[in-house]
Every structure is written in structure tokens, then in C-alpha cells.
Coordinates of C-alpha atoms in Angstrom, one line a residue:
M1 CA 136.4 102.7 86.8
E2 CA 133.0 101.7 87.6
K3 CA 132.7 100.9 91.3
I4 CA 129.0 99.7 91.4
G5 CA 129.6 96.2 92.5
K6 CA 133.2 96.1 92.9
F7 CA 134.3 95.2 96.3
A8 CA 137.5 94.3 98.3
V9 CA 137.9 92.1 101.5
I10 CA 140.7 92.3 103.7
G11 CA 141.8 89.6 106.1
D12 CA 144.0 86.5 107.0
S13 CA 144.7 84.4 104.1
E14 CA 142.1 81.4 105.6
S15 CA 139.4 84.0 105.8
V16 CA 139.4 85.9 102.4
T17 CA 140.5 83.4 99.9
A18 CA 137.2 82.1 98.7
F19 CA 135.9 85.6 97.9
M20 CA 138.5 85.7 94.6
A21 CA 136.0 82.9 93.3
I22 CA 133.3 85.6 93.1
G23 CA 135.5 88.4 91.7
A24 CA 136.5 90.4 95.1
T25 CA 139.8 92.0 95.3
V26 CA 141.5 90.1 98.0
Y27 CA 144.1 91.6 100.4
K28 CA 145.9 89.0 102.7
V29 CA 147.3 90.5 105.7
S30 CA 149.2 89.2 108.6
D31 CA 148.1 91.5 111.3
E32 CA 145.8 94.6 112.5
Y33 CA 148.5 97.1 111.6
E34 CA 148.7 95.9 107.8
A35 CA 145.2 95.6 107.7
A36 CA 144.7 99.1 108.5
D37 CA 147.7 100.2 106.3
R38 CA 145.8 98.5 103.5
L39 CA 142.3 99.8 104.8
R40 CA 143.4 103.4 104.5
S41 CA 144.9 103.1 101.4
I42 CA 142.3 101.6 99.2
A43 CA 139.3 103.5 101.0
K44 CA 141.1 106.9 99.6
T45 CA 140.8 105.3 96.0
D46 CA 137.3 105.5 94.1
E47 CA 137.9 101.8 93.2
Y48 CA 135.9 100.2 95.6
A49 CA 132.2 100.6 96.4
V50 CA 132.3 98.1 99.4
I51 CA 135.2 97.2 101.6
L52 CA 134.7 94.0 103.8
V53 CA 137.3 93.4 106.9
T54 CA 137.2 90.4 109.0
E55 CA 136.1 90.9 112.3
N56 CA 139.6 89.9 113.7
Y57 CA 141.2 92.8 112.4
A58 CA 138.0 95.0 112.7
A59 CA 137.7 95.0 116.2
K60 CA 141.3 95.9 116.6
M61 CA 141.3 99.1 114.7
E62 CA 137.8 100.3 115.7
P63 CA 138.4 104.0 115.6
L64 CA 139.7 103.7 111.8
M65 CA 136.5 101.5 111.1
Q66 CA 134.1 104.3 112.7
K67 CA 135.6 107.2 111.0
L68 CA 135.2 105.3 107.6
K69 CA 131.7 104.5 108.3
E70 CA 131.1 107.9 108.8
Q71 CA 131.9 108.8 104.9
P72 CA 129.3 108.1 102.4
Y73 CA 131.7 105.9 100.4
P74 CA 132.7 103.2 100.4
A75 CA 130.8 101.1 102.5
V76 CA 133.2 99.4 105.2
L77 CA 131.6 96.6 106.7
S78 CA 132.9 93.8 108.9
I79 CA 132.6 90.0 108.5
P80 CA 133.1 86.7 110.6
G81 CA 136.6 85.3 109.7
A82 CA 137.3 81.4 109.1
T83 CA 137.0 80.9 112.9
G84 CA 133.6 82.4 113.2
S85 CA 132.3 85.5 114.7
N86 CA 133.4 87.4 117.7
G87 CA 130.6 89.5 117.9
F88 CA 132.0 92.8 116.9
G89 CA 130.2 92.9 113.7
M90 CA 126.6 92.4 115.3
A91 CA 127.8 95.0 118.0
G92 CA 128.4 97.5 115.0
V93 CA 124.9 96.5 113.4
K94 CA 123.1 97.1 116.6
K95 CA 125.1 100.4 117.3
D96 CA 124.2 101.6 114.1
V97 CA 120.5 100.6 114.3
E98 CA 120.1 102.3 117.6
K99 CA 121.9 105.7 116.3
A100 CA 119.2 105.3 113.5
V101 CA 116.0 105.0 115.1
G102 CA 116.9 105.9 118.7
V103 CA 116.3 102.7 120.5
D104 CA 117.4 99.1 120.4
I105 CA 114.9 97.5 118.3
L106 CA 117.1 94.4 117.8
F107 CA 117.8 92.8 121.0
S108 CA 115.6 94.4 123.4

């Protein structure tokens, strides 16, 4: 199956349902354990180019998120949920930019 452009979204029902309208595969989960299990299982496949995880769950499974970010494929990113951002996603972007360029160029 072609991976280009295919993506999945993992999160609570309220946060992820709208992604179905743009063709994403949506995985509605009820807690961080279910989210981690789902993330592990779909990251093993070659089905998705991008996997989005709502921040409320991504923050609670940070070691898994970091491990998957070290792999070249699929891209695993956190996104704000229906209740807004908790800052986890932006903190990850800051950390990644600092790692890439050696200094904090975003918030200094």
C-alpha cells in the first residue's frame, strides 16, 4: 500500500473525529495505555507516513514518542486536543530544533 500522504490520528473521540473528514484513519482511545498500544501496533506497519497523537496522551507516553521519533519512518507528532494545547507539542519542537542547530533559536 502507498504510504505517501496516508496518516493516522490517535486520541480521544472529541479530538480526532474531525480528522475523518480529510481522509485520516482515526483511532479513538480512552486512556494513555490504549493509546500506547495502538501507537506501537500501527508504527510497526508500513501503512502510515504520519501518525498524529493528541498531546494529552503523547505527554503521558513520552519515552515511546521519543523512541519512535528516532526512527526515520513513520513521522510521529503530537497535536493539541479538543481542549487546547498543554504545551507538550511545542516543547518537543523546541527540543528538536535545539538538537538540530545546537541552540534555542525559537524562544531565546
